[in-house]
Coordinates of C-alpha atoms in Angstrom, one line a residue:
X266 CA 24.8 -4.9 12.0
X267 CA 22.0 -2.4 12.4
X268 CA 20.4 0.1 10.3
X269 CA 18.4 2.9 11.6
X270 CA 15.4 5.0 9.7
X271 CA 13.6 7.7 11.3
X272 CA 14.6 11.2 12.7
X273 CA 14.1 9.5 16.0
X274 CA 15.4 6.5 15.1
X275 CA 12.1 4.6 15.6
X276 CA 12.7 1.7 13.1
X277 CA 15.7 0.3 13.9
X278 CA 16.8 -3.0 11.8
X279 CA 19.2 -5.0 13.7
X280 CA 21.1 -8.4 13.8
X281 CA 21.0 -8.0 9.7
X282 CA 22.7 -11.2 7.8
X283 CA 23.1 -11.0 3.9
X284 CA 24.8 -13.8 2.3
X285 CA 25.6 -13.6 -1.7
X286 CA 27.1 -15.1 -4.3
X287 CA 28.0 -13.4 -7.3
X288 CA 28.8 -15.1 -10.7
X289 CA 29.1 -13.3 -14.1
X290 CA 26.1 -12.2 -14.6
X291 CA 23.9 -13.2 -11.8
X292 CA 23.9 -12.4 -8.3
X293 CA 22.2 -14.8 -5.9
X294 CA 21.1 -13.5 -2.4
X295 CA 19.5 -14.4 1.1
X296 CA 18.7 -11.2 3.6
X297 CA 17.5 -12.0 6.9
X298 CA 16.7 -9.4 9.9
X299 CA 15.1 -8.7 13.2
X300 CA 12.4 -5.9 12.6
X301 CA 11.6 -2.9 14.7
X302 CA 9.2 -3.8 17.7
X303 CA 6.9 -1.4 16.0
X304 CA 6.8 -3.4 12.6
X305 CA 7.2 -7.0 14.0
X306 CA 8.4 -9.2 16.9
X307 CA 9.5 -11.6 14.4
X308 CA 12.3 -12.0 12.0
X309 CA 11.9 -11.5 8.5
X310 CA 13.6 -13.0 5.3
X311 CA 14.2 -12.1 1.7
X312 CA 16.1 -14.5 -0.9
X313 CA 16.4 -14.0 -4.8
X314 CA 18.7 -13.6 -7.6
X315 CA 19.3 -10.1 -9.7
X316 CA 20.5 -10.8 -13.6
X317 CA 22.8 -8.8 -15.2
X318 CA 22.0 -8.9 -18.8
X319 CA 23.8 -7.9 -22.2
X320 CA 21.3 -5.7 -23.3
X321 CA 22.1 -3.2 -20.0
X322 CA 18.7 -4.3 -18.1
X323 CA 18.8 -6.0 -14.6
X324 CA 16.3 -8.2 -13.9
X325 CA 15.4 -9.3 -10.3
X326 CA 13.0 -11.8 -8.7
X327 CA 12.3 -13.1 -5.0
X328 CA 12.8 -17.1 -4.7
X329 CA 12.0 -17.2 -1.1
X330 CA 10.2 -14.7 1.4
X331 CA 9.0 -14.5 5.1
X332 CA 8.0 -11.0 5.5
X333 CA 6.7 -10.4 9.0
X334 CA 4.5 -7.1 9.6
X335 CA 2.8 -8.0 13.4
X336 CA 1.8 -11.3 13.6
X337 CA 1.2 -11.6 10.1
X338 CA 4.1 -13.2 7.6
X339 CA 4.0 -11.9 4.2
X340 CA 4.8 -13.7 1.3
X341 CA 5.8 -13.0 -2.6
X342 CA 4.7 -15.1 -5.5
X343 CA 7.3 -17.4 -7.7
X344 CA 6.3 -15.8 -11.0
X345 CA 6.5 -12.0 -10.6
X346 CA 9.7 -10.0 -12.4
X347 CA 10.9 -6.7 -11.7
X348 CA 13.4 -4.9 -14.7
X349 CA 15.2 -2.1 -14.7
X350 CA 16.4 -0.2 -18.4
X351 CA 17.2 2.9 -19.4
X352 CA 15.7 4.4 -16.4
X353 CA 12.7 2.9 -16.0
X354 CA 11.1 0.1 -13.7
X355 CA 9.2 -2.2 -14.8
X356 CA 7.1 -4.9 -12.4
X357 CA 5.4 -7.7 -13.6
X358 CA 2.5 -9.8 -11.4
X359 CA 3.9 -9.0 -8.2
X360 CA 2.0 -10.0 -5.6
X361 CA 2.5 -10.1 -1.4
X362 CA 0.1 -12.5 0.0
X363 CA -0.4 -13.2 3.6
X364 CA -3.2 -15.7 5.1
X365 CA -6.9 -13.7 3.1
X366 CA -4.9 -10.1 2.7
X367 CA -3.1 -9.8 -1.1
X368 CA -1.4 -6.6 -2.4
X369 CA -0.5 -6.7 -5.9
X370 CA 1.6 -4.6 -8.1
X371 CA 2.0 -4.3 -12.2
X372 CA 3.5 -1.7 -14.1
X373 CA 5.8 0.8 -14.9
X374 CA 7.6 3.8 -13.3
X375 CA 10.2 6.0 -14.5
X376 CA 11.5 8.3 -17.3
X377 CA 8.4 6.4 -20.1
X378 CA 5.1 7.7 -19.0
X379 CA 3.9 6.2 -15.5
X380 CA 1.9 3.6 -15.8
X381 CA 1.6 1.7 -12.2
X382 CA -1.5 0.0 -10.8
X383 CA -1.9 -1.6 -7.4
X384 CA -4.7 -3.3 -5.8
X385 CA -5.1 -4.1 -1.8
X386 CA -7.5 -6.8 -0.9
X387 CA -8.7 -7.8 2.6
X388 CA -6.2 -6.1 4.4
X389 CA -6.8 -5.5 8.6
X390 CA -6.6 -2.2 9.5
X391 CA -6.1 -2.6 12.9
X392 CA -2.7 -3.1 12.6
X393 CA -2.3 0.3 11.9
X394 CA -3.2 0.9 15.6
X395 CA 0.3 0.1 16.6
X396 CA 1.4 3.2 15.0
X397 CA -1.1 5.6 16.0
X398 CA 0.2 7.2 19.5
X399 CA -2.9 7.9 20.9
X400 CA -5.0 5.1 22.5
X401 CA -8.3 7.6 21.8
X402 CA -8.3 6.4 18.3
X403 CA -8.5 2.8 17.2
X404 CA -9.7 1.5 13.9
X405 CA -11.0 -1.6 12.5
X406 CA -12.2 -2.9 9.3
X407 CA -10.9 -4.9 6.1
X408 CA -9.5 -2.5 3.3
X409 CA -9.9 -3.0 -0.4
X410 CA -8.6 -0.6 -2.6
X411 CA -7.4 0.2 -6.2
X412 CA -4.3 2.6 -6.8
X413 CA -2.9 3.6 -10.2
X414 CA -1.0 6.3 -11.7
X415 CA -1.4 7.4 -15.2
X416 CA -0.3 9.7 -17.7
X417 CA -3.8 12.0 -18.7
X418 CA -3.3 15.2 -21.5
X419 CA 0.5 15.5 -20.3
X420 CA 0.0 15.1 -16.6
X421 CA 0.7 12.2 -14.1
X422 CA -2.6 11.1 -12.5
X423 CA -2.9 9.5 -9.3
X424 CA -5.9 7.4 -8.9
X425 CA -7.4 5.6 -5.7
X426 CA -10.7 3.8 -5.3
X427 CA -10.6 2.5 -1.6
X428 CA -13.5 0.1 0.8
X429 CA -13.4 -0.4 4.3
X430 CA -16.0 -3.2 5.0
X431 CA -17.1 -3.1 8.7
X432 CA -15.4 0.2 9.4
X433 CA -14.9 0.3 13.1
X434 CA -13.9 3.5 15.3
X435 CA -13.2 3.6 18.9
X436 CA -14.7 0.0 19.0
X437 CA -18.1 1.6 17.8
X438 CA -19.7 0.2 14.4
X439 CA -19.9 2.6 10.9
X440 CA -20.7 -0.5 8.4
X441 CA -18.5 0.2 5.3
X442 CA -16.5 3.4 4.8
X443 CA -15.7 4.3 1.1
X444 CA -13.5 6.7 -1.0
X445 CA -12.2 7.8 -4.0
X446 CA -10.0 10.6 -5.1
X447 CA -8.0 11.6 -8.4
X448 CA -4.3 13.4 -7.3
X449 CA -3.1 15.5 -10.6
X450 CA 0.4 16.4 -11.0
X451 CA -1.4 19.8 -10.8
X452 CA -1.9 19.5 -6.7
X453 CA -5.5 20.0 -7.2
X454 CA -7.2 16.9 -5.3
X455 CA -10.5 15.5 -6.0
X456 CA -11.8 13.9 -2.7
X457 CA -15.3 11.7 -2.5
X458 CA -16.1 9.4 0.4
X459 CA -19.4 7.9 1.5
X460 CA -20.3 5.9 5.1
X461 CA -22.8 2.6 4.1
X462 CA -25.3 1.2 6.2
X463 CA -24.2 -2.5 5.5
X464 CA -27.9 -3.5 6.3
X465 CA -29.3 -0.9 3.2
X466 CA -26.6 -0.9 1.1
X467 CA -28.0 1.6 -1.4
X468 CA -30.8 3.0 0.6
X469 CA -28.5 4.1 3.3
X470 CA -25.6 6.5 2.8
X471 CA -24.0 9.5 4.0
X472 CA -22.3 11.3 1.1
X473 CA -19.6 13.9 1.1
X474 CA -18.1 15.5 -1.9
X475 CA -14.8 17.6 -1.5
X476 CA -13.2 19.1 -4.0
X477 CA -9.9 21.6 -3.3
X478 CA -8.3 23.5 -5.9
X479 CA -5.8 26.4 -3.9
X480 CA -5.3 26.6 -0.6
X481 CA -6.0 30.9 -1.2
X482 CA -9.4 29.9 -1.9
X483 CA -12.1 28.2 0.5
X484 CA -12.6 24.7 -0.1
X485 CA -16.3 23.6 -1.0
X486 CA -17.9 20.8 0.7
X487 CA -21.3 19.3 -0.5
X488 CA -22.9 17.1 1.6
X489 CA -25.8 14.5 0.4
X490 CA -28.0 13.1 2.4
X491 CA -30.7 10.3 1.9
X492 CA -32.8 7.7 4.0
X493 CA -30.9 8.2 7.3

């Protein structure tokens, strides 16, 4: 079995095996696959059980994981939770951990007020070079970053705090590329971003601040410079 994602059907899942066993409440699982040349060359594998409790909630976990994106497997941790009531998902410690790169998730989404936040640590962006079409852009670096989403005077907030340490471009050198923005439910976006020299941390910087409010309007860039 195969299962195709993409208007041009450019992730294509295929030789998919999903063995379960269901009991009264609890519904244990193993899903294997071959992933899309673009994603991995390698097979990947999920196994876990889903609880059906009393009290309407289903509670899911992942016992057993080998989730390959490249060369790189991906794997969860044993005490993370994920629950699903009254229309709301909640997650609890869940973290994907592969060789120095973690992701982590905790939080809630749903009908409740959002309340999600997700860190990146020491990911490689160059793997993201597989999916850029153009072999005039290739980038480098390890990302940080810090996402959450928040509910602020009635709104849902989207906030991102992100690091690339030893940005690379095109093979050329940047030192660490930085950015921050706040995403109201509003649309209005509030964009600031900074280039380090990694040799003057402080001392060195090329400062942008962007702020856009309606796309009638023209946008207003500031730009800061200081010890270049």
């Amino acid at each position: 079995r195969s299962v195709v994602i993409g208007e041009k059907g450019n992730f294509s899942f295929e030789n998919i095996d999903l063995n379960a066993n269901m009991g009264p409440q609890t519904l244990h699982y193993r899903l294997n696959w071959k992933n899309p040349a673009v994603i991995s060359a390698h097979r990947s594998l999920l196994a876990g059980v889903v609880n059906f409790a009393e009290d309407g909630s289903i509670r899911t976990k992942v016992d057993e994981s080998e989730v390959y994106f490249k060369e790189f497997p991906f794997s969860f941790n044993q005490d993370h939770l994920v629950t699903v009531k009254d229309g709301n998902v909640q997650i609890d410690n869940m973290v994907l951990t592969s060789k120095e790169s973690q992701l982590m998730v905790n939080g809630t989404v749903g009908k409740a007020n959002d309340s999600l936040v997700g860190t990146i640590d020491n990911l490689d962006v160059s793997v993201l070079n597989q999916f850029i079409k153009t072999d005039k852009m290739r980038l480098g670096g390890a990302l940080s970053a810090n996402v959450q989403m928040r509910e602020m005077r009635g709104n849902n907030i989207l906030l991102g705090t992100a690091i690339i340490r030893d940005f690379e471009f095109n093979e050329e050198q940047f030192g660490h590329l930085y950015a921050n923005a706040i995403l109201p439910s509003d649309k209005n976006i509030h964009f600031r971003g900074a280039l380090i020299n990694a040799d003057y941390y402080h001392e060195s910087a090329t400062d942008y601040n962007y702020k856009y409010s309606d796309p009638a309007k023209k946008t207003r860039v500031n730009t800061h410079m200081k010890d270049l």
